[in-house]
Tab-separated table of C-alpha atoms and ligand atoms in Angstrom:
chain	number	residue	atom	x	y	z
A	1	ILE	CA	30.433	32.560	-11.232
A	2	VAL	CA	30.248	32.234	-7.477
A	3	ALA	CA	33.215	33.884	-5.790
A	4	SER	CA	35.524	31.730	-3.721
A	5	PHE	CA	36.837	33.215	-0.514
A	6	GLY	CA	39.801	30.922	-0.056
A	7	ASP	CA	42.007	33.773	-1.221
A	8	ARG	CA	40.788	36.425	1.280
A	9	VAL	CA	40.842	39.207	-1.304
A	10	LEU	CA	40.677	42.038	1.264
A	11	GLN	CA	43.088	40.558	3.810
A	12	GLY	CA	44.388	43.287	6.111
A	13	LYS	CA	42.359	46.100	4.522
A	14	LYS	CA	40.274	48.420	6.668
A	15	VAL	CA	36.770	48.697	5.230
A	16	VAL	CA	33.975	50.982	6.440
A	17	VAL	CA	30.422	50.125	5.400
A	18	SER	CA	27.357	52.277	6.021
A	19	ALA	CA	23.948	50.602	5.973
A	20	GLY	CA	20.277	51.169	6.577
A	21	PRO	CA	18.116	54.278	6.519
A	22	THR	CA	18.504	57.480	8.477
A	23	TYR	CA	15.712	58.970	10.580
A	24	GLU	CA	15.344	62.721	10.691
A	25	ASP	CA	13.368	63.737	13.756
A	26	ILE	CA	10.445	66.142	13.496
A	27	ASP	CA	9.474	66.089	17.165
A	28	PRO	CA	9.862	63.603	20.051
A	29	VAL	CA	7.483	61.079	18.446
A	30	ARG	CA	7.811	61.581	14.676
A	31	PHE	CA	10.498	61.349	12.054
A	32	ILE	CA	11.133	61.250	8.301
A	33	GLY	CA	12.641	57.932	7.207
A	34	ASN	CA	12.845	55.640	4.209
A	35	ARG	CA	12.258	51.992	3.299
A	36	SER	CA	15.855	50.753	3.488
A	37	SER	CA	16.058	47.525	5.531
A	38	GLY	CA	19.855	47.594	5.839
A	39	ARG	CA	20.080	43.987	4.625
A	40	MET	CA	22.218	44.716	1.556
A	41	GLY	CA	24.703	46.784	3.553
A	42	PHE	CA	24.887	44.195	6.334
A	43	ALA	CA	25.487	41.466	3.743
A	44	VAL	CA	28.284	43.584	2.223
A	45	ALA	CA	29.867	44.081	5.665
A	46	GLU	CA	29.754	40.322	6.312
A	47	ALA	CA	31.236	39.505	2.899
A	48	ALA	CA	34.057	42.026	3.437
A	49	ALA	CA	34.856	40.444	6.818
A	50	GLN	CA	34.877	36.973	5.238
A	51	ALA	CA	37.292	38.344	2.638
A	52	GLY	CA	39.710	39.206	5.444
A	53	ALA	CA	38.952	42.902	5.947
A	54	GLN	CA	38.804	44.692	9.288
A	55	VAL	CA	35.236	45.986	9.026
A	56	THR	CA	33.538	48.928	10.742
A	57	LEU	CA	29.793	48.936	10.156
A	58	VAL	CA	27.997	52.263	10.624
A	59	ALA	CA	24.313	51.380	10.891
A	60	GLY	CA	21.211	53.524	10.766
A	61	PRO	CA	18.102	52.415	12.677
A	62	VAL	CA	17.632	48.757	11.666
A	63	THR	CA	16.626	45.588	13.474
A	64	LEU	CA	19.491	43.388	12.294
A	65	ALA	CA	22.095	41.433	14.250
A	66	THR	CA	25.740	42.366	13.710
A	67	PRO	CA	27.152	40.033	11.036
A	68	HIS	CA	29.817	37.500	12.013
A	69	GLY	CA	33.348	38.800	11.733
A	70	VAL	CA	32.478	42.509	11.794
A	71	ALA	CA	35.040	44.128	14.108
A	72	GLU	CA	33.103	47.244	15.098
A	73	ARG	CA	29.501	48.446	14.804
A	74	ILE	CA	28.462	52.064	15.340
A	75	ASP	CA	24.714	52.719	15.571
A	76	VAL	CA	23.435	56.117	14.458
A	77	ARG	CA	20.035	57.651	13.766
A	78	SER	CA	20.294	60.806	11.653
A	79	ALA	CA	22.268	61.677	8.530
A	80	ALA	CA	24.326	64.160	10.562
A	81	GLN	CA	25.267	61.410	13.056
A	82	MET	CA	26.101	59.033	10.197
A	83	HIS	CA	28.227	61.718	8.538
A	84	ALA	CA	30.220	62.252	11.755
A	85	ALA	CA	30.682	58.518	12.437
A	86	VAL	CA	31.699	57.695	8.855
A	87	THR	CA	34.105	60.642	8.618
A	88	LYS	CA	35.875	59.483	11.788
A	89	ALA	CA	35.965	55.783	10.852
A	90	ALA	CA	37.005	56.447	7.235
A	91	ALA	CA	39.981	58.638	8.180
A	92	ASP	CA	42.363	55.647	8.125
A	93	ALA	CA	40.271	53.269	5.993
A	94	ASP	CA	41.274	51.749	2.655
A	95	ILE	CA	37.730	51.417	1.320
A	96	TYR	CA	34.385	53.075	2.129
A	97	ILE	CA	31.212	51.402	0.865
A	98	GLY	CA	28.216	53.723	1.206
A	99	ALA	CA	25.252	51.353	1.213
A	100	ALA	CA	23.124	53.516	3.507
A	101	ALA	CA	20.022	55.288	2.242
A	102	VAL	CA	20.966	58.646	3.714
A	103	GLY	CA	18.138	61.144	4.125
A	104	ASP	CA	18.677	64.054	1.736
A	105	TYR	CA	16.832	66.554	3.963
A	106	ARG	CA	16.056	67.057	7.631
A	107	PRO	CA	13.506	69.282	9.343
A	108	ASN	CA	14.965	72.763	9.816
A	109	ALA	CA	14.352	72.475	13.544
A	110	VAL	CA	13.404	69.578	15.809
A	111	SER	CA	10.420	70.566	17.942
A	112	GLU	CA	11.074	70.079	21.650
A	113	HIS	CA	7.432	69.128	22.196
A	114	LYS	CA	5.041	66.996	20.210
A	115	LEU	CA	3.469	69.090	17.440
A	116	LYS	CA	-0.269	69.499	17.946
A	117	LYS	CA	-2.707	68.990	15.091
A	118	GLN	CA	-4.212	72.233	13.771
A	119	SER	CA	-7.473	70.907	12.375
A	120	GLY	CA	-8.680	72.435	9.140
A	121	SER	CA	-5.334	73.668	7.805
A	122	ASP	CA	-2.372	72.116	5.963
A	123	LEU	CA	0.979	71.764	7.685
A	124	THR	CA	4.180	72.815	5.933
A	125	LEU	CA	7.520	71.419	7.108
A	126	GLN	CA	10.671	73.362	6.239
A	127	LEU	CA	13.552	71.025	5.335
A	128	ALA	CA	17.268	71.731	5.237
A	129	GLU	CA	19.680	69.811	2.976
A	130	ASN	CA	21.902	67.201	4.641
A	131	PRO	CA	25.619	66.954	3.856
A	132	ASP	CA	26.537	64.359	1.225
A	133	ILE	CA	28.781	61.850	3.008
A	134	LEU	CA	30.387	60.363	-0.119
A	135	ALA	CA	30.945	63.741	-1.763
A	136	SER	CA	32.518	65.151	1.390
A	137	LEU	CA	34.941	62.185	1.642
A	138	SER	CA	35.789	62.497	-2.029
A	139	ALA	CA	36.599	66.201	-1.564
A	140	GLN	CA	39.347	65.315	0.928
A	141	ARG	CA	42.833	65.221	-0.592
A	142	VAL	CA	43.505	61.771	0.862
A	143	HIS	CA	40.488	59.492	1.008
A	144	PRO	CA	39.566	55.823	0.825
A	145	PHE	CA	38.528	54.016	-2.349
A	146	LEU	CA	34.887	55.079	-2.600
A	147	VAL	CA	31.955	52.851	-3.527
A	148	GLY	CA	28.418	54.226	-3.740
A	149	PHE	CA	25.003	52.662	-4.210
A	150	ALA	CA	22.211	54.049	-6.349
A	151	ALA	CA	18.669	52.742	-6.003
A	152	GLU	CA	16.666	54.093	-8.902
A	153	THR	CA	13.138	53.636	-10.199
A	154	GLN	CA	14.023	54.797	-13.753
A	155	ASN	CA	16.999	55.738	-16.014
A	156	VAL	CA	19.260	53.540	-13.882
A	157	GLU	CA	22.452	53.770	-15.956
A	158	SER	CA	22.380	57.530	-16.607
A	159	TYR	CA	21.534	58.417	-12.993
A	160	ALA	CA	24.176	56.001	-11.665
A	161	ARG	CA	26.903	57.266	-14.012
A	162	ASP	CA	25.986	60.836	-13.100
A	163	LYS	CA	26.411	60.038	-9.365
A	164	LEU	CA	29.712	58.228	-10.032
A	165	GLN	CA	31.056	61.369	-11.698
A	166	ARG	CA	29.429	64.056	-9.556
A	167	LYS	CA	30.490	62.470	-6.242
A	168	GLY	CA	33.968	61.490	-7.471
A	169	LEU	CA	33.460	57.755	-6.785
A	170	ASP	CA	35.610	54.812	-7.819
A	171	MET	CA	32.590	52.525	-8.314
A	172	ILE	CA	28.823	52.600	-8.009
A	173	ALA	CA	26.410	49.698	-7.524
A	174	ALA	CA	23.106	50.513	-9.203
A	175	ASN	CA	19.837	48.724	-8.895
A	176	GLN	CA	16.302	49.183	-10.119
A	177	VAL	CA	13.828	49.449	-7.255
A	178	GLY	CA	10.465	47.821	-7.835
A	179	HIS	CA	9.421	44.587	-9.638
A	180	GLY	CA	10.039	42.651	-6.399
A	181	LEU	CA	13.630	43.872	-6.209
A	182	GLY	CA	15.513	46.316	-4.050
A	183	PHE	CA	14.263	47.717	-0.755
A	184	GLU	CA	12.472	45.403	1.688
A	185	THR	CA	13.170	42.355	-0.476
A	186	ALA	CA	15.385	39.273	-0.183
A	187	ASP	CA	16.724	39.432	-3.741
A	188	ASN	CA	18.518	42.159	-5.576
A	189	ALA	CA	20.182	42.694	-8.960
A	190	ILE	CA	23.039	45.098	-9.470
A	191	THR	CA	24.912	46.727	-12.293
A	192	LEU	CA	28.336	47.974	-11.291
A	193	TYR	CA	29.832	51.004	-12.987
A	194	TRP	CA	33.315	52.439	-12.761
A	195	PRO	CA	34.825	55.224	-14.885
A	196	ASP	CA	35.848	52.971	-17.800
A	197	GLY	CA	33.730	49.862	-17.371
A	198	SER	CA	30.690	48.066	-16.041
A	199	ALA	CA	29.552	44.600	-14.935
A	200	GLU	CA	26.191	42.915	-14.434
A	201	LEU	CA	25.529	40.992	-11.239
A	202	PRO	CA	22.257	39.222	-12.093
A	203	ARG	CA	19.343	38.676	-9.708
A	204	ALA	CA	20.433	36.725	-6.636
A	205	ASP	CA	20.013	36.746	-2.881
A	206	LYS	CA	21.752	39.614	-1.120
A	207	ALA	CA	24.485	37.423	0.457
A	208	SER	CA	25.558	36.036	-2.915
A	209	LEU	CA	25.467	39.497	-4.511
A	210	ALA	CA	27.489	40.917	-1.636
A	211	HIS	CA	30.233	38.321	-2.199
A	212	GLN	CA	30.396	39.092	-5.905
A	213	LEU	CA	30.441	42.805	-5.144
A	214	ILE	CA	33.357	42.414	-2.729
A	215	GLU	CA	35.304	40.417	-5.349
A	216	ARG	CA	34.774	43.195	-7.917
A	217	ILE	CA	35.661	45.934	-5.437
A	218	ALA	CA	38.883	44.106	-4.495
A	219	THR	CA	39.841	43.747	-8.165
A	220	ARG	CA	39.244	47.449	-8.919
A	221	TYR	CA	40.891	48.522	-5.678
A	222	LYS	CA	44.041	46.634	-6.651
A	223	ALA	CA	43.960	48.098	-10.173
A	224	VAL	CA	43.573	51.697	-8.961
A	225	ARG	CA	45.441	51.729	-5.648
A	226	GLY	CA	47.911	48.900	-6.179
B	301	CTP	N1	24.818	59.473	-0.065
B	301	CTP	C1	25.639	60.071	0.886
B	301	CTP	N2	25.202	61.163	1.567
B	301	CTP	C2	24.000	61.692	1.320
B	301	CTP	C3	23.148	61.109	0.328
B	301	CTP	C4	23.598	59.988	-0.337
B	301	CTP	O1	26.750	59.584	1.109
B	301	CTP	N3	23.600	62.752	2.005
B	301	CTP	C5	25.314	58.283	-0.767
B	301	CTP	C6	24.483	57.037	-0.540
B	301	CTP	O2	24.950	56.321	0.607
B	301	CTP	C7	24.713	56.266	-1.831
B	301	CTP	C8	24.952	57.355	-2.869
B	301	CTP	O3	25.270	58.547	-2.142
B	301	CTP	O4	25.887	55.490	-1.771
B	301	CTP	C9	23.797	57.622	-3.747
B	301	CTP	O5	22.666	57.974	-2.959
B	301	CTP	P1	21.390	58.545	-3.690
B	301	CTP	O6	20.340	58.876	-2.693
B	301	CTP	O7	21.031	57.593	-4.790
B	301	CTP	O8	22.015	59.864	-4.351
B	301	CTP	P2	21.585	61.375	-4.274
B	301	CTP	O9	22.793	62.142	-4.719
B	301	CTP	O10	21.028	61.709	-2.939
B	301	CTP	O11	20.492	61.526	-5.408
B	301	CTP	P3	18.872	61.286	-5.418
B	301	CTP	O12	18.428	60.927	-4.028
B	301	CTP	O13	18.323	62.575	-5.917
B	301	CTP	O14	18.656	60.155	-6.404
B	302	CA	CA1	19.272	60.652	-1.932
């Protein structure tokens, strides 16, 4: 079923979407990143705007134009910057959709100068854990309806349900990465989980999936938050 947007299911709601990767700097010329293109998150932001929401898009380093209808875009680089921007934007939001692939670790220290190769020996980088943005929002007494993403290469349902529970989310959108799906691809396929249910969104382009996802989020939001 293709969702119809005549009914503007998120009319008047404030929605914050995070998208893309984060880059964790090692030195002035190197970083640790990941393969997220940001396309799924940008498609979700566009679909939310088309559904009538006032959308703030917090974007990691991506090369994508701001989708039509998105009210505000905040560009960040690191997980710490994304955490700060999302926390601020989500303070008065109705819904937060965490579609970003947030780096789990960052180098303990960022070298002021370019690291020089020490030929003949291995290099060990010390990494510190980044804050979990979704978990930190969920820990706040008052917080938006929380939607996470889980890109997995195996055990999709058990890992996704574990994240739903552990991070205190209202919904999670899980997808298998690989087989021509997921990161760096045009198509995606999602299974949505919430505490007492699930729904399949079969393989489709990211825009179509984003519309279906927004419809489902709006339905659950209304069920849980009235
Ligand atoms: N997430 C977050 N803050 C982090 C890491 C992840 O908010 N520091 C969010 C992501 O935006 C996503 C969800 O948590 O919506 C799941 O991310 P994922 O990387 O799959 O979960 P992790 O708990 O980091 O587990 P792992 O990487 O070990 O699979
Ligand atoms: Ca992670």
